[in-house]
Amino acid sequence: RAKSSGRAQYHVFDPDMHFKAIQILELENDLRRAVEREEFLIYYQPIISLATGKIAGFEALVRWQHPTKGMIPPTEFIPAAEEIGLIYTLNIWIFKTALKQLKIWQKHSAFLENITININLSARLFSYPDFGAVVDNIIAETQVNPSYVELEITESVIMENNDIVRGILQQLKQKKFKLVIDDFGTGYSSLSYLHSFPLNALKIDKSFVKRMQDNQENMGLVPAMIGISHSMGMLTIAEGVETQEQLAQLRTLNCDLAQGFLFSQPLKQELVLDFIASNPQW
Ligand code: C2E
Ligand code: MG
Ligand code: MG
Ligand code: MG
């Protein structure tokens, strides 16, 4: 047992930490196997145009269908996948699978011709030299028009402040992909710096949308965020919209797009066409 007198207690062997280490190892082994066996599923959450009240597109959100542990949310395995370098294979698989799916939907009916897909990109992807070529291959294989594809990156990607990232983003923009800053407001980017990137939209983090309600008078920071986004010539997407009040407030503020449980949970792929066919409108 470690010495218990003195100022701090140093445990030479902490059973709790040992247990955690084993859990992490297990998770890593499981993940490697899961990537090989493609145990992942993509769910699709509708994004609503506030001007029309109709579905503008879907965000692809990955889940892990674990053989014994059930459905595992991305927050519980993406960080580990990043740590052990599996994120590249996984995120490229998500990218390609979601674009194939988009193509199927777009071909399904004239009504769906113009729907978009949002793909989350881990910051780690940008450090792989063949990322650009892989993206070109995905486009060639799926025949999706990149102007229907919105790539979501977090502020941290941009704050890395390196020419490689800037170069890749410019290339993606030239290929006609749309670029979206996800979880806007949770990072530390300066506005003028953000403005120097070729971005199409800011997605306001759900924590700000949540606080809007508690702050009826000025709706917290959301009006300012929408103002900033529009003054930089970008669209604004609100995430985590759960109530009619929030929806009404966002409409008053001329927010362009919204997504959240009020409209729909992320849906299994098989349920998406039924959902669209029910002709939901807000
Ligand atoms: P995100 O991109 O900000 O995605 C939004 C998260 O909010 C999703 O959680 C979604 O299910 C959840 N959400 C949607 N509507 C509401 C709502 O009204 N209220 C609340 N409280 N939550 C809502 P999810 O699917 O668990 O994903 C969590 C995060 O995992 C994502 O945050 C994203 O950062 C990451 N992620 C998901 N899929 C991928 C992926 O394919 N690649 C990468 N690199 N990351 C992914
Ligand atoms: Mg996202
Ligand atoms: Mg987000
Ligand atoms: Mg978020």
Coordinates of C-alpha atoms and ligand atoms in Angstrom, one line a residue:
R1 CA 0.0 0.0 0.0
A2 CA 1.3 3.5 -0.7
K3 CA 2.3 5.8 2.0
S4 CA -0.7 7.5 3.5
S5 CA 0.9 10.1 5.6
G6 CA 2.5 13.1 4.0
R7 CA 0.8 15.7 1.8
A8 CA -0.4 13.6 -1.1
Q9 CA -1.2 10.0 -1.4
Y10 CA 0.7 8.2 -4.0
H11 CA -0.7 4.9 -5.0
V12 CA 1.9 2.8 -6.7
F13 CA -0.8 0.5 -7.9
D14 CA -4.3 2.0 -8.4
P15 CA -6.7 -0.9 -9.1
D16 CA -9.1 1.6 -10.5
M17 CA -6.6 2.8 -13.1
H18 CA -5.6 -0.7 -13.9
F19 CA -9.2 -1.5 -14.6
K20 CA -9.5 1.5 -16.9
A21 CA -6.4 0.6 -18.7
I22 CA -7.8 -2.9 -19.4
Q23 CA -11.1 -1.4 -20.6
I24 CA -9.2 0.9 -23.0
L25 CA -7.2 -2.0 -24.4
E26 CA -10.4 -4.0 -24.8
L27 CA -12.1 -1.1 -26.6
E28 CA -9.1 -0.8 -28.9
N29 CA -9.0 -4.4 -29.8
D30 CA -12.8 -4.4 -30.3
L31 CA -12.5 -1.4 -32.5
R32 CA -9.8 -2.9 -34.8
R33 CA -12.1 -5.9 -35.3
A34 CA -15.1 -3.7 -35.8
V35 CA -13.4 -1.8 -38.6
E36 CA -12.4 -5.0 -40.3
R37 CA -15.9 -6.4 -40.0
E38 CA -17.7 -3.1 -40.7
E39 CA -19.8 -3.2 -37.6
F40 CA -20.8 0.4 -38.1
L41 CA -24.1 1.9 -39.0
I42 CA -24.9 5.4 -40.2
Y43 CA -27.9 7.1 -38.9
Y44 CA -29.3 10.2 -40.7
Q45 CA -30.8 13.2 -39.0
P46 CA -32.9 15.6 -41.0
I47 CA -31.9 19.2 -41.4
I48 CA -34.8 21.6 -41.9
S49 CA -34.9 24.7 -43.9
L50 CA -36.6 27.3 -41.7
A51 CA -37.8 29.3 -44.8
T52 CA -39.8 26.4 -46.2
G53 CA -40.3 24.2 -43.2
K54 CA -39.1 21.2 -45.3
I55 CA -36.2 18.8 -45.2
A56 CA -33.1 20.3 -46.8
G57 CA -30.8 17.4 -46.1
F58 CA -29.4 14.9 -43.6
E59 CA -26.4 14.7 -41.3
A60 CA -24.7 11.3 -41.3
L61 CA -24.0 10.2 -37.7
V62 CA -22.1 7.0 -37.1
R63 CA -23.0 4.3 -34.5
W64 CA -21.3 1.1 -33.6
Q65 CA -23.4 -2.0 -33.6
H66 CA -21.4 -3.9 -31.1
P67 CA -22.0 -7.7 -31.2
T68 CA -22.5 -8.0 -27.4
K69 CA -22.7 -4.5 -26.0
G70 CA -25.4 -3.1 -28.3
M71 CA -25.5 0.2 -30.0
I72 CA -22.5 2.4 -29.0
P73 CA -22.7 6.2 -29.6
P74 CA -19.8 7.9 -31.5
T75 CA -18.7 10.0 -28.4
E76 CA -17.7 6.7 -26.9
F77 CA -15.5 5.4 -29.7
I78 CA -14.4 8.2 -32.0
P79 CA -11.8 9.5 -29.6
A80 CA -10.3 6.0 -29.2
A81 CA -10.4 5.5 -33.0
E82 CA -8.5 8.8 -33.3
E83 CA -6.0 7.8 -30.7
I84 CA -5.1 4.5 -32.4
G85 CA -5.2 5.7 -35.9
L86 CA -8.3 3.9 -37.0
I87 CA -10.3 7.0 -37.6
Y88 CA -8.9 7.4 -41.1
T89 CA -10.3 4.1 -42.4
L90 CA -13.5 4.5 -40.4
N91 CA -14.2 8.1 -41.4
I92 CA -13.5 7.4 -45.1
W93 CA -15.9 4.4 -44.9
I94 CA -18.6 6.7 -43.5
F95 CA -17.9 9.3 -46.1
K96 CA -18.2 6.9 -49.0
T97 CA -21.2 5.0 -47.5
A98 CA -23.2 8.2 -46.9
L99 CA -22.5 9.5 -50.4
K100 CA -23.6 6.2 -52.0
Q101 CA -26.8 6.5 -49.9
L102 CA -27.3 10.1 -51.0
K103 CA -27.0 9.1 -54.6
I104 CA -29.7 6.5 -54.1
W105 CA -32.1 9.0 -52.4
Q106 CA -31.4 11.7 -55.1
K107 CA -32.2 9.2 -57.8
H108 CA -35.4 8.0 -56.0
S109 CA -37.6 11.0 -56.9
A110 CA -37.4 14.5 -58.3
F111 CA -38.4 15.8 -54.9
L112 CA -35.1 14.5 -53.4
E113 CA -32.9 15.6 -56.2
N114 CA -31.5 18.5 -54.3
I115 CA -31.2 17.1 -50.8
T116 CA -27.7 17.5 -49.2
I117 CA -25.6 15.3 -46.9
N118 CA -23.5 16.5 -44.0
I119 CA -20.4 14.5 -43.2
N120 CA -18.4 15.0 -40.0
L121 CA -14.7 15.0 -40.6
S122 CA -12.2 14.2 -37.8
A123 CA -9.3 16.7 -37.6
R124 CA -7.0 13.7 -38.0
L125 CA -7.9 13.2 -41.6
F126 CA -6.2 16.3 -42.7
S127 CA -2.8 14.9 -41.7
Y128 CA -3.0 12.1 -44.2
P129 CA -1.2 13.1 -47.5
D130 CA -3.5 11.0 -49.7
F131 CA -6.8 12.5 -48.2
G132 CA -7.4 14.6 -51.3
A133 CA -6.9 11.7 -53.7
V134 CA -9.2 9.5 -51.6
V135 CA -11.9 12.2 -51.7
D136 CA -11.5 12.3 -55.5
N137 CA -12.0 8.5 -55.7
I138 CA -15.1 8.7 -53.6
I139 CA -16.6 11.3 -55.9
A140 CA -15.6 9.3 -59.0
E141 CA -17.1 6.1 -57.5
T142 CA -20.3 7.5 -56.1
Q143 CA -20.9 10.1 -58.9
V144 CA -22.3 12.5 -56.3
N145 CA -22.0 16.2 -57.1
P146 CA -19.8 17.7 -54.3
S147 CA -22.0 20.8 -54.1
Y148 CA -24.5 18.6 -52.3
V149 CA -22.0 17.5 -49.7
E150 CA -21.4 19.6 -46.6
L151 CA -18.2 18.8 -44.7
E152 CA -18.4 19.5 -41.0
I153 CA -15.2 20.4 -39.2
T154 CA -14.7 21.8 -35.8
E155 CA -13.0 25.1 -34.9
S156 CA -10.0 23.2 -33.6
V157 CA -9.1 22.0 -37.2
I158 CA -8.9 25.6 -38.3
M159 CA -7.1 26.8 -35.1
E160 CA -4.3 24.4 -35.9
N161 CA -3.2 27.2 -38.1
N162 CA -1.2 25.3 -40.6
D163 CA -0.8 25.8 -44.3
I164 CA -1.6 22.1 -44.9
V165 CA -5.1 22.4 -43.4
R166 CA -5.6 25.7 -45.2
G167 CA -4.5 24.2 -48.5
I168 CA -6.8 21.1 -48.1
L169 CA -9.8 23.3 -47.3
Q170 CA -9.1 25.4 -50.3
Q171 CA -8.9 22.3 -52.5
L172 CA -12.2 21.0 -51.1
K173 CA -13.8 24.3 -51.8
Q174 CA -12.4 24.3 -55.4
K175 CA -13.9 20.8 -55.8
K176 CA -17.2 22.5 -54.8
F177 CA -17.7 20.9 -51.4
K178 CA -19.5 23.0 -48.8
L179 CA -17.6 23.7 -45.6
V180 CA -19.4 24.0 -42.3
I181 CA -17.9 24.8 -38.8
D182 CA -19.6 22.4 -36.4
D183 CA -20.2 23.1 -32.7
F184 CA -19.6 26.8 -33.4
G185 CA -19.0 28.8 -30.2
T186 CA -17.3 26.0 -28.2
G187 CA -13.9 26.7 -29.7
Y188 CA -11.6 29.7 -29.4
S189 CA -11.3 30.9 -33.0
S190 CA -11.0 34.6 -33.7
L191 CA -13.7 35.8 -36.1
S192 CA -11.3 37.5 -38.5
Y193 CA -9.3 34.3 -38.6
L194 CA -12.4 32.2 -39.3
H195 CA -13.4 34.7 -42.0
S196 CA -10.1 34.0 -43.8
F197 CA -11.3 30.5 -44.6
P198 CA -13.7 29.6 -47.4
L199 CA -16.6 28.6 -45.2
N200 CA -20.3 28.2 -46.2
A201 CA -22.0 27.9 -42.9
L202 CA -21.7 28.0 -39.1
K203 CA -23.5 25.4 -37.0
I204 CA -24.4 26.8 -33.6
D205 CA -23.6 24.4 -30.9
K206 CA -26.6 22.9 -29.1
S207 CA -25.5 24.3 -25.7
F208 CA -26.3 27.8 -27.0
V209 CA -29.7 26.7 -28.4
K210 CA -30.5 25.2 -25.0
R211 CA -29.6 28.4 -23.1
M212 CA -31.8 30.5 -25.5
Q213 CA -34.9 29.3 -23.6
D214 CA -33.6 30.2 -20.1
N215 CA -32.9 33.7 -21.4
Q216 CA -36.1 34.8 -23.0
E217 CA -35.3 38.4 -23.2
N218 CA -32.1 38.4 -25.3
M219 CA -32.0 34.8 -26.3
G220 CA -28.4 34.5 -25.1
L221 CA -25.7 34.6 -27.6
V222 CA -27.7 33.1 -30.5
P223 CA -28.8 36.4 -32.1
A224 CA -25.2 37.6 -32.1
M225 CA -24.0 34.3 -33.6
I226 CA -26.5 34.4 -36.4
G227 CA -25.6 38.1 -37.0
I228 CA -21.9 37.2 -37.3
S229 CA -22.6 34.3 -39.6
H230 CA -24.7 36.4 -41.9
S231 CA -22.4 39.3 -41.9
M232 CA -19.6 37.0 -43.0
G233 CA -21.9 35.8 -45.9
M234 CA -22.5 32.4 -44.3
L235 CA -25.6 30.4 -43.6
T236 CA -26.5 29.5 -40.0
I237 CA -27.6 26.1 -38.8
A238 CA -28.9 25.6 -35.3
E239 CA -28.4 22.2 -33.7
G240 CA -30.1 20.6 -30.8
V241 CA -33.5 22.2 -31.5
E242 CA -36.0 20.5 -29.1
T243 CA -38.9 22.8 -28.5
Q244 CA -41.4 24.8 -30.5
E245 CA -40.3 27.9 -28.6
Q246 CA -36.7 27.5 -29.8
L247 CA -38.0 27.0 -33.4
A248 CA -40.1 30.2 -33.2
Q249 CA -37.2 32.2 -31.8
L250 CA -34.8 30.9 -34.5
R251 CA -37.3 31.8 -37.2
T252 CA -37.6 35.4 -35.8
L253 CA -33.8 35.6 -35.9
N254 CA -33.7 34.5 -39.6
C255 CA -31.7 31.4 -38.8
D256 CA -31.5 29.4 -42.1
L257 CA -31.5 25.8 -41.0
A258 CA -32.2 23.7 -38.0
Q259 CA -31.8 20.2 -36.7
G260 CA -32.9 18.5 -33.5
F261 CA -35.2 16.1 -31.7
L262 CA -38.1 18.4 -32.4
F263 CA -38.0 17.4 -36.0
S264 CA -36.5 14.0 -35.7
Q265 CA -34.0 11.8 -33.9
P266 CA -31.2 10.5 -36.2
L267 CA -32.9 7.8 -38.2
K268 CA -31.8 4.3 -39.3
Q269 CA -31.3 4.4 -43.1
E270 CA -34.3 2.1 -43.7
L271 CA -36.6 4.6 -42.1
V272 CA -35.5 7.7 -44.0
L273 CA -37.7 7.3 -47.1
D274 CA -40.8 6.6 -44.9
F275 CA -40.0 9.7 -42.9
I276 CA -39.8 11.8 -46.1
A277 CA -42.9 10.2 -47.5
S278 CA -44.9 11.3 -44.4
N279 CA -44.2 14.8 -45.8
P280 CA -43.3 16.4 -42.5
Q281 CA -43.4 20.2 -42.4
W282 CA -42.8 22.7 -39.7
Ligands
C2E1 P1 -22.2 16.6 -33.9 O1 -21.6 16.5 -35.2 O2 -22.2 18.0 -33.3 O3 -23.6 15.9 -33.9 C1 -24.7 16.3 -33.2 C2 -25.0 15.4 -32.1 O4 -26.2 15.9 -31.4 C3 -25.4 14.0 -32.5 O5 -25.0 13.1 -31.5 C4 -26.9 14.0 -32.5 O6 -27.5 12.8 -32.3 C5 -27.2 14.9 -31.3 N1 -28.5 15.6 -31.4 C6 -29.2 15.8 -32.5 N2 -30.4 16.5 -32.2 C7 -30.3 16.7 -30.8 C8 -31.2 17.4 -29.9 O7 -32.2 17.9 -30.2 N3 -30.8 17.4 -28.6 C9 -29.7 16.8 -28.2 N4 -29.4 16.9 -26.9 N5 -28.8 16.2 -29.0 C10 -29.1 16.2 -30.3 P2 -24.2 11.8 -31.8 O8 -24.8 11.2 -33.0 O9 -24.1 11.0 -30.6 O10 -22.8 12.3 -32.3 C11 -21.9 12.9 -31.4 C12 -20.7 13.5 -32.1 O11 -19.9 12.4 -32.6 C13 -21.0 14.4 -33.3 O12 -21.4 15.7 -32.8 C14 -19.7 14.3 -34.0 O13 -18.8 15.2 -33.4 C15 -19.2 12.9 -33.7 N6 -19.5 12.1 -34.9 C16 -20.7 11.5 -35.2 N7 -20.6 10.9 -36.4 C17 -19.3 11.1 -36.9 C18 -18.6 10.7 -38.0 O14 -19.1 10.0 -38.9 N8 -17.3 11.0 -38.1 C19 -16.7 11.8 -37.1 N9 -15.4 12.1 -37.3 N10 -17.4 12.2 -36.0 C20 -18.7 11.8 -35.9
MG2 MG -21.8 17.5 -36.9
MG3 MG -22.6 19.8 -34.1
MG4 MG -22.3 19.1 -31.3

